[in-house]
mmCIF file of C-alpha atoms in Angstrom:
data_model
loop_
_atom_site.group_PDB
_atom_site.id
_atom_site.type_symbol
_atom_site.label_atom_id
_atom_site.label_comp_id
_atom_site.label_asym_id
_atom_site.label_seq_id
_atom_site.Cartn_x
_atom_site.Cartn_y
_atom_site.Cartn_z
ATOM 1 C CA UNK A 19 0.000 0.000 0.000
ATOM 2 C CA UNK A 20 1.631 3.639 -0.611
ATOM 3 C CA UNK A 21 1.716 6.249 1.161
ATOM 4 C CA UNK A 22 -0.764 8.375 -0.359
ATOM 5 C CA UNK A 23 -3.630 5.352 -0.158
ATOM 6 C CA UNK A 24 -2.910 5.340 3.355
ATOM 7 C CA UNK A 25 -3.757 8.718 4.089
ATOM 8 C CA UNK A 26 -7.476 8.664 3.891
ATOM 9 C CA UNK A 27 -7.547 5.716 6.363
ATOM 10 C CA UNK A 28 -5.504 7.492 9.216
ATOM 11 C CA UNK A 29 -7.845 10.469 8.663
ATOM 12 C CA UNK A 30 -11.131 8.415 8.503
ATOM 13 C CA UNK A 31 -10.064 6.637 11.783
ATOM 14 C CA UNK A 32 -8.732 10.359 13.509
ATOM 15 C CA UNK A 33 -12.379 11.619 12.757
ATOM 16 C CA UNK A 34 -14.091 8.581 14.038
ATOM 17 C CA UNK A 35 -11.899 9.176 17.654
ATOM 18 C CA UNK A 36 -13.804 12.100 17.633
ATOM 19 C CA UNK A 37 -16.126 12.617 20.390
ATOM 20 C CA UNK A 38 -19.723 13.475 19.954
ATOM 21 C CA UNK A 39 -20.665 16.284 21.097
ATOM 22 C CA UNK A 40 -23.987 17.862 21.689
ATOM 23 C CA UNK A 41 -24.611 21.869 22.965
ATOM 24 C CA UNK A 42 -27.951 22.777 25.341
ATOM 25 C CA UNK A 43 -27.812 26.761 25.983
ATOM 26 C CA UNK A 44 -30.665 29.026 25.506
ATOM 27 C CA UNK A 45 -28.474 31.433 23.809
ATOM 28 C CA UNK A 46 -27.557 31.476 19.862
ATOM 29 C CA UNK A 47 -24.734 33.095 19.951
ATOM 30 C CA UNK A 48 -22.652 31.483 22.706
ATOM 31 C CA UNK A 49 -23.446 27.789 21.229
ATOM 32 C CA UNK A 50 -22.104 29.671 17.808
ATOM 33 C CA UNK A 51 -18.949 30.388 19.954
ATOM 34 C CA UNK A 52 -18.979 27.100 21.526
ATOM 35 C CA UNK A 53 -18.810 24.975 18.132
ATOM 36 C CA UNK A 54 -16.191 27.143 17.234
ATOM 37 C CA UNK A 55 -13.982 26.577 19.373
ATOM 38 C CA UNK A 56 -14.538 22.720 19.849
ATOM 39 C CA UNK A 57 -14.659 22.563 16.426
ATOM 40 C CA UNK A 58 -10.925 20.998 16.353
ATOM 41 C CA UNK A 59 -11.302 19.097 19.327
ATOM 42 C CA UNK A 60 -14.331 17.107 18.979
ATOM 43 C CA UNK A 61 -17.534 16.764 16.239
ATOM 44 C CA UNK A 62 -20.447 18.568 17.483
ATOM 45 C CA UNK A 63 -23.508 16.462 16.531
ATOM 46 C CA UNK A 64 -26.143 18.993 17.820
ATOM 47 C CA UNK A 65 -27.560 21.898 19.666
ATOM 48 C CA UNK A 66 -30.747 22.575 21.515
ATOM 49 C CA UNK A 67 -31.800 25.628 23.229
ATOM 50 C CA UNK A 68 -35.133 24.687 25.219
ATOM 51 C CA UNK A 69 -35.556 21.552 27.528
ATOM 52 C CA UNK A 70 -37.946 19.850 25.327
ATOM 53 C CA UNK A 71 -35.660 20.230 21.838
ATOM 54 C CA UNK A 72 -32.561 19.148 23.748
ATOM 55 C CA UNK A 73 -34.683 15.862 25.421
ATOM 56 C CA UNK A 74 -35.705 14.708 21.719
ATOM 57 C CA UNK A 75 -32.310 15.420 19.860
ATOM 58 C CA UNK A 76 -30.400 14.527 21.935
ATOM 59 C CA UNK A 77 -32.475 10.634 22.025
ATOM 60 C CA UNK A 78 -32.063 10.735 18.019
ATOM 61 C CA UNK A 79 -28.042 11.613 18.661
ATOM 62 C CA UNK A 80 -26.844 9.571 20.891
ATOM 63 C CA UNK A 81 -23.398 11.820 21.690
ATOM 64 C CA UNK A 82 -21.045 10.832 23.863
ATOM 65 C CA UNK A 83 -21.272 14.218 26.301
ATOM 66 C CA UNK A 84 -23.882 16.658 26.418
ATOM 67 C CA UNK A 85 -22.779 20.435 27.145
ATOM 68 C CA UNK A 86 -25.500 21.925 29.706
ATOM 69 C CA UNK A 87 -26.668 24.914 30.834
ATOM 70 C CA UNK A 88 -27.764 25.442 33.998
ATOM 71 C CA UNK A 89 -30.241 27.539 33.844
ATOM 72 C CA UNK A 90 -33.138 27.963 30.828
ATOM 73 C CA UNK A 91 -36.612 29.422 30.733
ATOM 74 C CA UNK A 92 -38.518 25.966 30.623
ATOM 75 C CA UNK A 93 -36.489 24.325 33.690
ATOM 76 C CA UNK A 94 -32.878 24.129 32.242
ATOM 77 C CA UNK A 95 -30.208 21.333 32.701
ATOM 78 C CA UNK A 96 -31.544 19.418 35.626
ATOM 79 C CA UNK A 97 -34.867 18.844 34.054
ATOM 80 C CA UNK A 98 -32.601 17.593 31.009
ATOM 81 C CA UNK A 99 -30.925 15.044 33.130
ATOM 82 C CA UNK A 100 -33.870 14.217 34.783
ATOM 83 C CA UNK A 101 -35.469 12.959 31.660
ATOM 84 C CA UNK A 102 -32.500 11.540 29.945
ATOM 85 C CA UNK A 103 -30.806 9.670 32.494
ATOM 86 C CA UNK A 104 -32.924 6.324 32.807
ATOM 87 C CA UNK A 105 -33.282 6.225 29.086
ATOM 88 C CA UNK A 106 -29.891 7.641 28.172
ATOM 89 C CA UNK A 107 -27.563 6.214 30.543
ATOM 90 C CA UNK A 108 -24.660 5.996 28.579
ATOM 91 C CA UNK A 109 -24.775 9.775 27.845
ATOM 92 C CA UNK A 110 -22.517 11.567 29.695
ATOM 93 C CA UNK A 111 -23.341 15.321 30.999
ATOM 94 C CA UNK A 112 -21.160 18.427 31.922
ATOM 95 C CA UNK A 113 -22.587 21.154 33.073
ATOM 96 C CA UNK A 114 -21.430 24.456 31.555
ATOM 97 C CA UNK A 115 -22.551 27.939 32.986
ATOM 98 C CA UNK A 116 -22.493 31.165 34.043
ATOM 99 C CA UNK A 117 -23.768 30.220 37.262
ATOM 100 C CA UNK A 118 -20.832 29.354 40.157
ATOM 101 C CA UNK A 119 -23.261 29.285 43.155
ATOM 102 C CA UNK A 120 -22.823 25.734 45.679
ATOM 103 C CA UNK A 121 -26.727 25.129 45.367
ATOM 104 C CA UNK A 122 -26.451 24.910 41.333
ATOM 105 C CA UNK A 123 -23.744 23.003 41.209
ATOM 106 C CA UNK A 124 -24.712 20.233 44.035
ATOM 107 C CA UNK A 125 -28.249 20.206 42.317
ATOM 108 C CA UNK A 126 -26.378 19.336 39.179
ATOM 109 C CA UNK A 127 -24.215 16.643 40.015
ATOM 110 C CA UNK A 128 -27.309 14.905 42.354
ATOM 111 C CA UNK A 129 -29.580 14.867 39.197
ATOM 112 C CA UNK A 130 -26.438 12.736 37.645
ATOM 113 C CA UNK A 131 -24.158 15.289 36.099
ATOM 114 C CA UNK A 132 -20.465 13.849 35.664
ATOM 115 C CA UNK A 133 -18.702 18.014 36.093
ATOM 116 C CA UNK A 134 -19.656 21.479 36.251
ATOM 117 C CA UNK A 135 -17.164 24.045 34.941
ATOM 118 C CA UNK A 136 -17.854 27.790 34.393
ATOM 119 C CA UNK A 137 -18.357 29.673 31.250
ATOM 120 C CA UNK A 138 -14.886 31.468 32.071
ATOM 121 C CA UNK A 139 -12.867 28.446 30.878
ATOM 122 C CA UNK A 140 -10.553 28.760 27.821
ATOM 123 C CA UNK A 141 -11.285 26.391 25.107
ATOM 124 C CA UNK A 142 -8.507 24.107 25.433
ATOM 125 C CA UNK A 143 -9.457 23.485 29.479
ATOM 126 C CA UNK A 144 -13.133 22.653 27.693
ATOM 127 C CA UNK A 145 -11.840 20.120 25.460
ATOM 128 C CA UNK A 146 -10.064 18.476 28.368
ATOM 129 C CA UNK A 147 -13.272 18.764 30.474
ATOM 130 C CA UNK A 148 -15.086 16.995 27.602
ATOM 131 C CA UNK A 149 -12.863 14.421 27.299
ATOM 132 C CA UNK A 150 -11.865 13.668 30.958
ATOM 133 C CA UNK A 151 -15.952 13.101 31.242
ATOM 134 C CA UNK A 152 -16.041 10.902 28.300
ATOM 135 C CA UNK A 153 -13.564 8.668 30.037
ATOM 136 C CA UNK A 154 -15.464 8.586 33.397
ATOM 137 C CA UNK A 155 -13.815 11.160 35.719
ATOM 138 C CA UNK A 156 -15.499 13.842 37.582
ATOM 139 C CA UNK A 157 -14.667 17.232 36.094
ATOM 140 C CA UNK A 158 -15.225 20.574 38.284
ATOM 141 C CA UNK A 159 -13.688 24.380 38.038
ATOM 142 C CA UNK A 160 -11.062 24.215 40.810
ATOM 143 C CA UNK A 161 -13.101 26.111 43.388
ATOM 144 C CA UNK A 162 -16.378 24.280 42.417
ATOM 145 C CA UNK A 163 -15.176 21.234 43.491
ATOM 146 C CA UNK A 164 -15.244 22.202 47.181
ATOM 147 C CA UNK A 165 -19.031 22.363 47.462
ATOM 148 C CA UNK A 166 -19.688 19.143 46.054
ATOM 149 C CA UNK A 167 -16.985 17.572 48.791
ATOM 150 C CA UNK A 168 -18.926 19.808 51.487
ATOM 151 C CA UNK A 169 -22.096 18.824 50.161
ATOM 152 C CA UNK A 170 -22.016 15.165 50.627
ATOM 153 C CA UNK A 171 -19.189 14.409 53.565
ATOM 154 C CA UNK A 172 -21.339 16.695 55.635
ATOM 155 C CA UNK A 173 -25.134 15.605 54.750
ATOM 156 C CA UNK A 174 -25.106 13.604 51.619
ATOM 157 C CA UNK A 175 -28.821 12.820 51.258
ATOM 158 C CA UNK A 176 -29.811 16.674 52.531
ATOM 159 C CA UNK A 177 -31.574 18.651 49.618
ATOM 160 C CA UNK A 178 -30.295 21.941 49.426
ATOM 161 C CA UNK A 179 -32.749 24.264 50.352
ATOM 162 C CA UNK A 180 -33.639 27.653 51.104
ATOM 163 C CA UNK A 181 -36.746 29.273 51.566
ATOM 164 C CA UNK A 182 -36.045 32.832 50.914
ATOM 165 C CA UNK A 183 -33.412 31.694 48.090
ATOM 166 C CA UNK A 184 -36.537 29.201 46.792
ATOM 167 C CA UNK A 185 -38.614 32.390 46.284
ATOM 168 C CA UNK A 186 -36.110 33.370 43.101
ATOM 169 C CA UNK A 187 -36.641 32.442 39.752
ATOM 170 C CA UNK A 188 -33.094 31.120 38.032
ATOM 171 C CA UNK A 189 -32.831 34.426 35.927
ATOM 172 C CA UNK A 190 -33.573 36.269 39.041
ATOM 173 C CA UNK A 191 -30.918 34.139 40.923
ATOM 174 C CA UNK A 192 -28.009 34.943 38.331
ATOM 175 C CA UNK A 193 -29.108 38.577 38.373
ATOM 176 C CA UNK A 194 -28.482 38.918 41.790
ATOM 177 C CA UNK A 195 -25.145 36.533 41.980
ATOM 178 C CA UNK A 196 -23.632 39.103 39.410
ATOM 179 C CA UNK A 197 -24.790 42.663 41.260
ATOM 180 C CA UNK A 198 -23.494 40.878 44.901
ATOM 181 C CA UNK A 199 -19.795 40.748 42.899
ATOM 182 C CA UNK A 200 -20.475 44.506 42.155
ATOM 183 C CA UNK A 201 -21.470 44.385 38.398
ATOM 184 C CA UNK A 202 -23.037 47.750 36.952
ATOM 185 C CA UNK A 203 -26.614 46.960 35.437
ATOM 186 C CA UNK A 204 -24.796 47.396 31.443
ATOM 187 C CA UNK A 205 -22.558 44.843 32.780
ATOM 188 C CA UNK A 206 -24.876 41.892 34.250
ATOM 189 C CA UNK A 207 -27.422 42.709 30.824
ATOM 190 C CA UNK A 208 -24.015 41.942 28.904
ATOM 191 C CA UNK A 209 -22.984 38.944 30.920
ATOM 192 C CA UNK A 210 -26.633 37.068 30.315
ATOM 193 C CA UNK A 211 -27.709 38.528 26.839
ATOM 194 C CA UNK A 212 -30.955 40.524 28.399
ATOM 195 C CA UNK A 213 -31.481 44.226 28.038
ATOM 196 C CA UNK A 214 -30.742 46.824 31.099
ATOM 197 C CA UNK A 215 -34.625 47.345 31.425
ATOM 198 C CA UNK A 216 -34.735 43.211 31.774
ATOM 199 C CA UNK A 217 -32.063 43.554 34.317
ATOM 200 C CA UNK A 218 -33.567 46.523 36.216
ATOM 201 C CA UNK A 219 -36.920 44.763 36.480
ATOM 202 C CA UNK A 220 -35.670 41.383 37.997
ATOM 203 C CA UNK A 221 -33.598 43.696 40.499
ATOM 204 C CA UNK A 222 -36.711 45.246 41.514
ATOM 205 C CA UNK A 223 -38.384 41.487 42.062
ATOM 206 C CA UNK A 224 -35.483 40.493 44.167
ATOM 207 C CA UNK A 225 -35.587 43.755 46.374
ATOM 208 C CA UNK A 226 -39.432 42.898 46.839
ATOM 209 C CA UNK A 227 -39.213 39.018 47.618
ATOM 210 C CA UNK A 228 -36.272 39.847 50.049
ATOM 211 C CA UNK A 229 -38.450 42.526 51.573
ATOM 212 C CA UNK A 230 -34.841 45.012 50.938
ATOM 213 C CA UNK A 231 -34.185 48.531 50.296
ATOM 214 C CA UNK A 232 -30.837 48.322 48.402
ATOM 215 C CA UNK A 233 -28.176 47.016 46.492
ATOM 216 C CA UNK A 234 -26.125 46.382 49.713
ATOM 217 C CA UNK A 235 -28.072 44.481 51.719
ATOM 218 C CA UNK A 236 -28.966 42.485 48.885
ATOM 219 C CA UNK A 237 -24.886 41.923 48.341
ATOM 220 C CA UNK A 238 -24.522 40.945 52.132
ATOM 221 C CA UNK A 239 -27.328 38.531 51.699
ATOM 222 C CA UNK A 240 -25.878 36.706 49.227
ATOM 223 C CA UNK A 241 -22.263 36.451 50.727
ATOM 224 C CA UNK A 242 -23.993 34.994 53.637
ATOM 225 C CA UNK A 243 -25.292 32.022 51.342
ATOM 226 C CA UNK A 244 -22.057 31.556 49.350
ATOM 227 C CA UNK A 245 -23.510 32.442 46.336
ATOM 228 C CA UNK A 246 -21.177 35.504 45.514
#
């Protein structure tokens, strides 16, 4: 055989290493920036951005990890696990978001995720995640991992629950992670793709459900629950 009829072989068998990958985000333009930059790495088989698309493609995919979102306006990654796991159970799951706080990540990995890493991770680190998953290990940012050791040395069949903290919706949650950490309102609408107005109003909502006057107290609150 020469070397040129060789060559096709070695390439068909590099591209069938490949993993399979498959997105979940609710937002366009960071799954555009996430096939991009996997693009090398691994073959993206699909994208979703609601709960119910991601449940049905990902069944007629079959990949070998699943990139989730945390959070999503029709229940986001948890309800995703929570429907794919039985059937699925060879489908592996990272979780991939904005979100840092100890109560999304430990609901995460109970509903069967295999890592959570934040959305601040450069796109080699991601490929490693993906792959390190793929192969069975447990995959977390470095200061992520902490909670999840916390969680279940210290109480590991406790929910994690919080009435006051129960009383936010996920959107409302991530608004109120990013103004504790001292974001201006043009920042946070930035960081989640929603408009100022968007991010004004859910302020507003959390000020009310809290029963608070101000940005401050609202910051204190949420360094007293870790979730800064």
């Amino acid at each position: 055989m020469t070397e040129q009829s060789m060559e096709p072989v070695e390439g068909a068998a590099a591209r069938a290493a490949r993993l399979r990958v498959f997105l979940v985000d609710d937002h366009a333009m960071f799954r555009a920036g996430v096939r991009a930059e996997l693009g090398a790495h691994v073959e993206v088989v699909g994208e979703a951005s609601t709960v119910g698309e991601a449940v049905t493609r990902i069944a007629a995919t079959s990949p070998d990890v699943v990139l989730l979102d945390v959070h999503m306006p029709d229940g986001g990654g948890r309800a995703v696990l929570e429907a794919m796991r039985r059937t699925h159970p060879q489908v592996k799951f990272l979780a991939l978001s904005v979100s840092d706080a100890a109560e999304d990540v430990i609901g995460l990995i109970r509903a069967g995720a295999r890592g959570y890493v934040t959305k601040t991770i450069s796109p080699e680190e991601l490929a490693a995640a993906v792959r390190r998953v793929a192969d069975g290990d447990a995959v977390f940012s470095p200061r992520l991992a902490g909670f999840v050791l916390d969680a279940f040395a210290a109480r590991p069949d406790a929910p994690v629950a919080d009435p006051e903290l129960d009383q936010l919706t996920n959107r409302e949650r991530e608004v109120l992670r990013l103004l504790a950490r001292g974001y201006a309102y043009k920042e946070i609408a930035k960081e989640l793709y929603i408009s100022i107005k968007t991010v004004e109003t859910h302020v507003s909502n959390v000020l009310r459900k809290l029963q608070m006057s101000n940005r401050y107290e609202l910051s204190r609150w949420a360094a007293d629950r870790r979730l800064v």
